[in-house]
mmCIF file of C-alpha atoms in Angstrom:
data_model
loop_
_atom_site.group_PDB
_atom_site.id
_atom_site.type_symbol
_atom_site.label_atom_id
_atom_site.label_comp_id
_atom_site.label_asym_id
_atom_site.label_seq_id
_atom_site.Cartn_x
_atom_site.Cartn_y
_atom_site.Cartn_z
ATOM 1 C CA UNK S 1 -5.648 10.940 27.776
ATOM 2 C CA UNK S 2 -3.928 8.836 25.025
ATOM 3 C CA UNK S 3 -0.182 10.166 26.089
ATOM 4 C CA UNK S 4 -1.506 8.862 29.831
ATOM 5 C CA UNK S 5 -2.304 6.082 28.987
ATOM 6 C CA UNK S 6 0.290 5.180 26.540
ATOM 7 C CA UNK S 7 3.119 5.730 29.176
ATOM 8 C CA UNK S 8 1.285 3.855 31.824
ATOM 9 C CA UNK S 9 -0.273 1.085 30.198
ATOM 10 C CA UNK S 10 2.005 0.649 26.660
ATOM 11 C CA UNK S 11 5.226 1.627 27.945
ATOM 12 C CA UNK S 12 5.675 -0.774 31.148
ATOM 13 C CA UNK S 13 4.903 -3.760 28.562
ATOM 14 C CA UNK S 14 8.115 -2.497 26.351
ATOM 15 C CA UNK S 15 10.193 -1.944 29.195
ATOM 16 C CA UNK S 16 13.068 -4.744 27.986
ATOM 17 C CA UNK S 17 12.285 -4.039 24.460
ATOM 18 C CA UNK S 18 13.419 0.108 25.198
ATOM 19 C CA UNK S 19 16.592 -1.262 26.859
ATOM 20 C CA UNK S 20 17.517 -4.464 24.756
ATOM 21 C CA UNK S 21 17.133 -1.866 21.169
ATOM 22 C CA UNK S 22 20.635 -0.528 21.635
ATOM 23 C CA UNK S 23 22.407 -3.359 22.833
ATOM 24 C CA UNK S 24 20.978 -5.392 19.672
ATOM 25 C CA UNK S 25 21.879 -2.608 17.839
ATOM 26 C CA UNK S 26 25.583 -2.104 19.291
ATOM 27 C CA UNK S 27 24.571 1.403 19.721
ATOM 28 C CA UNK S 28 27.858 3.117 21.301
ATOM 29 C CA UNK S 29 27.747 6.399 23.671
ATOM 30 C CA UNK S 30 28.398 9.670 21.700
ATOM 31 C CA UNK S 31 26.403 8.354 18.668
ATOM 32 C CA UNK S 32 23.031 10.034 17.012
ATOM 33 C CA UNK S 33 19.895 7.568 16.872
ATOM 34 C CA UNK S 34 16.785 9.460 15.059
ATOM 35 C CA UNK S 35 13.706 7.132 17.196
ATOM 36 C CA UNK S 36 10.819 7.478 14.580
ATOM 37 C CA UNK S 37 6.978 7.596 15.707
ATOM 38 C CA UNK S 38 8.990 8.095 19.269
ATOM 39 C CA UNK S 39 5.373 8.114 20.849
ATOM 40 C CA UNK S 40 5.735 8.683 24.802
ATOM 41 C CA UNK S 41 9.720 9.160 24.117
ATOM 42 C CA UNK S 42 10.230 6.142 26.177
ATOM 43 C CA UNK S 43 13.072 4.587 23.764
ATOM 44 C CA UNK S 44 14.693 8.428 23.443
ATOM 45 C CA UNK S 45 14.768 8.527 27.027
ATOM 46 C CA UNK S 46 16.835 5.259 27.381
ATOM 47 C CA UNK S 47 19.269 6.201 24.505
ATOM 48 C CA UNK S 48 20.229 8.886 26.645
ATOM 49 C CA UNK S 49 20.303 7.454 29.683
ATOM 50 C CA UNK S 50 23.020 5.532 27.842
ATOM 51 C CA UNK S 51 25.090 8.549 26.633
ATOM 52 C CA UNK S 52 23.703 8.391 23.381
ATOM 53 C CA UNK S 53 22.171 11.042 21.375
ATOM 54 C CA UNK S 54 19.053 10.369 20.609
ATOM 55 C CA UNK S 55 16.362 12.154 19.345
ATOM 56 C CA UNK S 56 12.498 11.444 18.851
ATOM 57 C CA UNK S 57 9.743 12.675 16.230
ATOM 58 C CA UNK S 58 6.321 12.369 15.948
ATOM 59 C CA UNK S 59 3.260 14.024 14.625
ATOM 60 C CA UNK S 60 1.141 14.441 17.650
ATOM 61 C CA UNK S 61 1.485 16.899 20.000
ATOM 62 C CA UNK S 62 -0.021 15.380 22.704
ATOM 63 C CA UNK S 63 2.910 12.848 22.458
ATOM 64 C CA UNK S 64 5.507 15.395 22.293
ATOM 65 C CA UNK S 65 3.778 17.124 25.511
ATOM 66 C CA UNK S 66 4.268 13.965 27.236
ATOM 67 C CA UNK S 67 7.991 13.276 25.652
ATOM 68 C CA UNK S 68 9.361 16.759 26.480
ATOM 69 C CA UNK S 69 7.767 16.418 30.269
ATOM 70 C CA UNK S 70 9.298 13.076 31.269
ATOM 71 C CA UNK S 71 12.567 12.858 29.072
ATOM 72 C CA UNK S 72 13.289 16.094 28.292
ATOM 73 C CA UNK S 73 14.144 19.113 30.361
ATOM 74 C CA UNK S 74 15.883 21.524 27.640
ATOM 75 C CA UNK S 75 13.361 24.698 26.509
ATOM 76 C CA UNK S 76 11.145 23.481 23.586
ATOM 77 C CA UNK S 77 13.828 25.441 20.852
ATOM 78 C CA UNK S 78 16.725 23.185 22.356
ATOM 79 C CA UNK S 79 14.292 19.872 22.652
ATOM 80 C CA UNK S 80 15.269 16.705 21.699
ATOM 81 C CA UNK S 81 11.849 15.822 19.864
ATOM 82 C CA UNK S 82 10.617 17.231 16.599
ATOM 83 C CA UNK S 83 6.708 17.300 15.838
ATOM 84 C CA UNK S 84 6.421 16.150 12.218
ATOM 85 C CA UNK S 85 5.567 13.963 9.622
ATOM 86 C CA UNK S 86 7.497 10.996 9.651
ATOM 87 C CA UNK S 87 7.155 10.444 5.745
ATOM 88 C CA UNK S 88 8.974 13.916 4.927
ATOM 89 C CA UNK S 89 11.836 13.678 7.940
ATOM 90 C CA UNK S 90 13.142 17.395 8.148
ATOM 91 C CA UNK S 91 16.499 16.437 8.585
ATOM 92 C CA UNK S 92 19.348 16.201 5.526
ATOM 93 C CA UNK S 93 20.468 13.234 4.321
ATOM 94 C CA UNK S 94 22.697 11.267 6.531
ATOM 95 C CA UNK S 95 22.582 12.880 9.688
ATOM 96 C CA UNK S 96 22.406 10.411 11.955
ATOM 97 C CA UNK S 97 24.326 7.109 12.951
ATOM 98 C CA UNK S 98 21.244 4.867 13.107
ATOM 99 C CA UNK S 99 17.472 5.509 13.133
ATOM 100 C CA UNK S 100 15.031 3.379 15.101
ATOM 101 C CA UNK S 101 11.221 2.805 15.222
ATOM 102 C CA UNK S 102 9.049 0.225 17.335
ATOM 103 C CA UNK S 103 5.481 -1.175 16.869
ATOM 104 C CA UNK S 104 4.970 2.261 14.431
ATOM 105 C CA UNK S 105 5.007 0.421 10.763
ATOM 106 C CA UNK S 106 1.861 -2.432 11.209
ATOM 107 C CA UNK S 107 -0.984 -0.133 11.833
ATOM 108 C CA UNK S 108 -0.101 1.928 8.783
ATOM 109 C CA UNK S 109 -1.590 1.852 5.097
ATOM 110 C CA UNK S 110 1.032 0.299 2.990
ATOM 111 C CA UNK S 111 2.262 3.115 0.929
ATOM 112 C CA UNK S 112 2.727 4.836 4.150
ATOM 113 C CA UNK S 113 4.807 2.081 5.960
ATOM 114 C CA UNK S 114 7.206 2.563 2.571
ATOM 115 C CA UNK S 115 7.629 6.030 2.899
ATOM 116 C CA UNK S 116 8.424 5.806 6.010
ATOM 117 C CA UNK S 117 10.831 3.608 5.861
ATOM 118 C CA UNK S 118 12.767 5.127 2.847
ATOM 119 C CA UNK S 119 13.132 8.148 4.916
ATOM 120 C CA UNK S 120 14.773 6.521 7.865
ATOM 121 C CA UNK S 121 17.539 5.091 5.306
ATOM 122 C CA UNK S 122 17.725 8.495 3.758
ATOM 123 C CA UNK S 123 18.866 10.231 7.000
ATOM 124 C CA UNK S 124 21.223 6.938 7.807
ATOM 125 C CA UNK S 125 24.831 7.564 7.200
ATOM 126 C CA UNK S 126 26.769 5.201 4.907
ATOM 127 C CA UNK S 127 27.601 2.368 7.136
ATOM 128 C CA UNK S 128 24.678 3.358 9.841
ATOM 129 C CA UNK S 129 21.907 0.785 10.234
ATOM 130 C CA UNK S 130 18.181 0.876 10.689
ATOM 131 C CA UNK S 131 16.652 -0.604 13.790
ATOM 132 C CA UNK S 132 12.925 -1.857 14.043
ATOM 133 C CA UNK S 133 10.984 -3.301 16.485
ATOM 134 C CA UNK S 134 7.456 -4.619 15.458
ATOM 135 C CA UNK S 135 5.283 -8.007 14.902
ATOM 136 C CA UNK S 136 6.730 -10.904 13.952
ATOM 137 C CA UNK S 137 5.593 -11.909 11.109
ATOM 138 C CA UNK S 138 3.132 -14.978 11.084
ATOM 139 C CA UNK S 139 2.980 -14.166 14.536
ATOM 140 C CA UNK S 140 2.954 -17.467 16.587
ATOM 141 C CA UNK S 141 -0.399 -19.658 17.154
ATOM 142 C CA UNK S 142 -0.764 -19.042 20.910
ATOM 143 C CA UNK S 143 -2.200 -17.088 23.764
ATOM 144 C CA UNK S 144 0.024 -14.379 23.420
ATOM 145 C CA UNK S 145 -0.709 -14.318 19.768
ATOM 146 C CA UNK S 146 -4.307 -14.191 20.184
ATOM 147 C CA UNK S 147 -3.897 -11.679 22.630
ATOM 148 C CA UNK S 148 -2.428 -9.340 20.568
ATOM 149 C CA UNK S 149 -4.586 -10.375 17.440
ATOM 150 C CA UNK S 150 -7.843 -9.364 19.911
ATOM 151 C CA UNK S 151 -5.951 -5.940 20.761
ATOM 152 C CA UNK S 152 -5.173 -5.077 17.343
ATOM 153 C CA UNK S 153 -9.114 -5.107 16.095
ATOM 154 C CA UNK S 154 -10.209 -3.757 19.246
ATOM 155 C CA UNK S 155 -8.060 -0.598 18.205
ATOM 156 C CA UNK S 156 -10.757 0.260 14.988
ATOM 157 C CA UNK S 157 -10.944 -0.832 11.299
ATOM 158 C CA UNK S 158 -8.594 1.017 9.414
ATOM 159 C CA UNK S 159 -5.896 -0.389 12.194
ATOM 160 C CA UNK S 160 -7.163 -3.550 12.140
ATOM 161 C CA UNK S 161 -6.491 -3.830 8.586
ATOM 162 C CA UNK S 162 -3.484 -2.135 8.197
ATOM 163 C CA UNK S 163 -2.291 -4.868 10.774
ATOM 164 C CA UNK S 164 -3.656 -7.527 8.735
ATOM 165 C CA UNK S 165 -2.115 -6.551 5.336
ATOM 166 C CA UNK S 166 1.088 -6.512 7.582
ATOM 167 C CA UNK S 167 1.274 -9.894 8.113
ATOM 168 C CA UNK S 168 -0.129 -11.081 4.659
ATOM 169 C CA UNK S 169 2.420 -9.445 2.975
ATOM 170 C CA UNK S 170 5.120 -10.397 5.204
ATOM 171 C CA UNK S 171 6.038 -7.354 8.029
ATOM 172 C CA UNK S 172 9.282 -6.142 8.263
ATOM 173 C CA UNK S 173 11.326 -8.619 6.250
ATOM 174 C CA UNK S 174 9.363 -8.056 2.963
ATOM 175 C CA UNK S 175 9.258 -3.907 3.002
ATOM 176 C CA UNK S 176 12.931 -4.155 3.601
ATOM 177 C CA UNK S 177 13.316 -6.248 0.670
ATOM 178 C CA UNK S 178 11.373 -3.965 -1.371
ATOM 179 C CA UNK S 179 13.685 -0.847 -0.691
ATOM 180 C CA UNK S 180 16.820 -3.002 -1.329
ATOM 181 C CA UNK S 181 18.315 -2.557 2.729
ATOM 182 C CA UNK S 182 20.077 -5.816 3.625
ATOM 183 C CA UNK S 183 19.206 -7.145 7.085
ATOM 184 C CA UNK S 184 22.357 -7.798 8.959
ATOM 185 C CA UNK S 185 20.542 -9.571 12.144
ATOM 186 C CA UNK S 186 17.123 -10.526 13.836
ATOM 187 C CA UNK S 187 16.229 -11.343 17.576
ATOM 188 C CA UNK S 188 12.887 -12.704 18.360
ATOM 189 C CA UNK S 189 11.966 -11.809 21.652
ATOM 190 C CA UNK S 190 8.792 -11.011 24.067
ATOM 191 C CA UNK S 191 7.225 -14.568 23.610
ATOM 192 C CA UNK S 192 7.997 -14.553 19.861
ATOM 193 C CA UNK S 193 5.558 -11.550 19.491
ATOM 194 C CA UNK S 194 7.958 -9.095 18.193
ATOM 195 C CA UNK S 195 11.138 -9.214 15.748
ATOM 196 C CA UNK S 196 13.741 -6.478 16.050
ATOM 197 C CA UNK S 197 15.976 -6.143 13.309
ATOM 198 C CA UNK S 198 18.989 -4.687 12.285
ATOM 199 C CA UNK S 199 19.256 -3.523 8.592
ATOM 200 C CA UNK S 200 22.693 -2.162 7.101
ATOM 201 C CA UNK S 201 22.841 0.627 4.786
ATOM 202 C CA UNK S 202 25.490 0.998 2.435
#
């Protein structure tokens, strides 16, 4: 039921966001793009409906059910998404031109959001970049931004205030800082509600 109604209810809202990732990220055919927490597979889907290479990973299964049935007709040994943990990535280090992630790093504990994060520039080739998608951070005083606010506690407690600790201690600028990545570009976009950025690693 989640994977339902993830890709019929989540995924029409992120519609531009899926298609305006690689273009923000100058993502050229022919390259590899690891898409982290790939949920529904939605942003895997449009990589390679690009001629990119992408590939997705996440932890639940139901997820990768739903991936491998809309975006991925190879047998499950050839598939282009990986069930696992996304703090311990079981690929070697720099295997892949860029990584990518979207609205995967607010809900979770702290620590977690770090780890996470230090694994995507671990698999990054010298020179590759880091692409994220998630809250801006303060997100803007209006409807929108009450919107999602409302959505974020009606999703439970422990989201709720892995979302808030988010935005007190900055989002995505501030755990990039932390790991010493440089951010080579921002874009503001869906109302101001999300920030995708584009983070160097040399």
């Amino acid at each position: 039921m989640l994977g339902i109604n993830y890709s019929t209810v989540i995924d029409p809202f992120l519609r531009g966001v899926r298609r305006f990732i690689p273009e923000f990220g100058g993502i050229k055919p022919g390259e590899r793009v690891l898409d982290v927490c790939s949920g529904s597979g939605a942003q895997v889907g449009e990589y390679r409906r690009r001629g990119i290479l992408g590939f997705g990973l996440d932890l639940s299964p139901d997820m990768l059910s739903l991936s491998r049935r809309l975006y991925d007709p190879a047998p499950p040994a050839a598939s282009y998404f990986t069930e696992a943990d996304a703090r311990h990535l079981p690929f070697t280090d720099a295997s892949f031109d860029y990584t990518s992630t979207t609205l995967a790093l607010h809900d979770k504990p702290a620590q977690t959001r770090m780890e996470i994060l230090a694994e995507m520039k671990r698999v990054v080739k010298p020179e590759g970049y880091i692409l994220i998608a998630d809250y801006t951070c303060p997100l803007p005083a209006s409807f929108p931004g009450w919107v999602i606010r409302t959505i974020e506690r009606i999703a439970g407690d422990d989201h709720y205030r892995n979302f808030r600790h988010y935005l007190k201690n900055g989002g995505v600028p501030a755990l990039l800082e932390k790991l010493d990545i440089k951010t080579e570009d921002t874009q503001s976009i869906s109302y101001g509600l999300l920030t995708v950025t584009k983070a160097k690693i040399s």
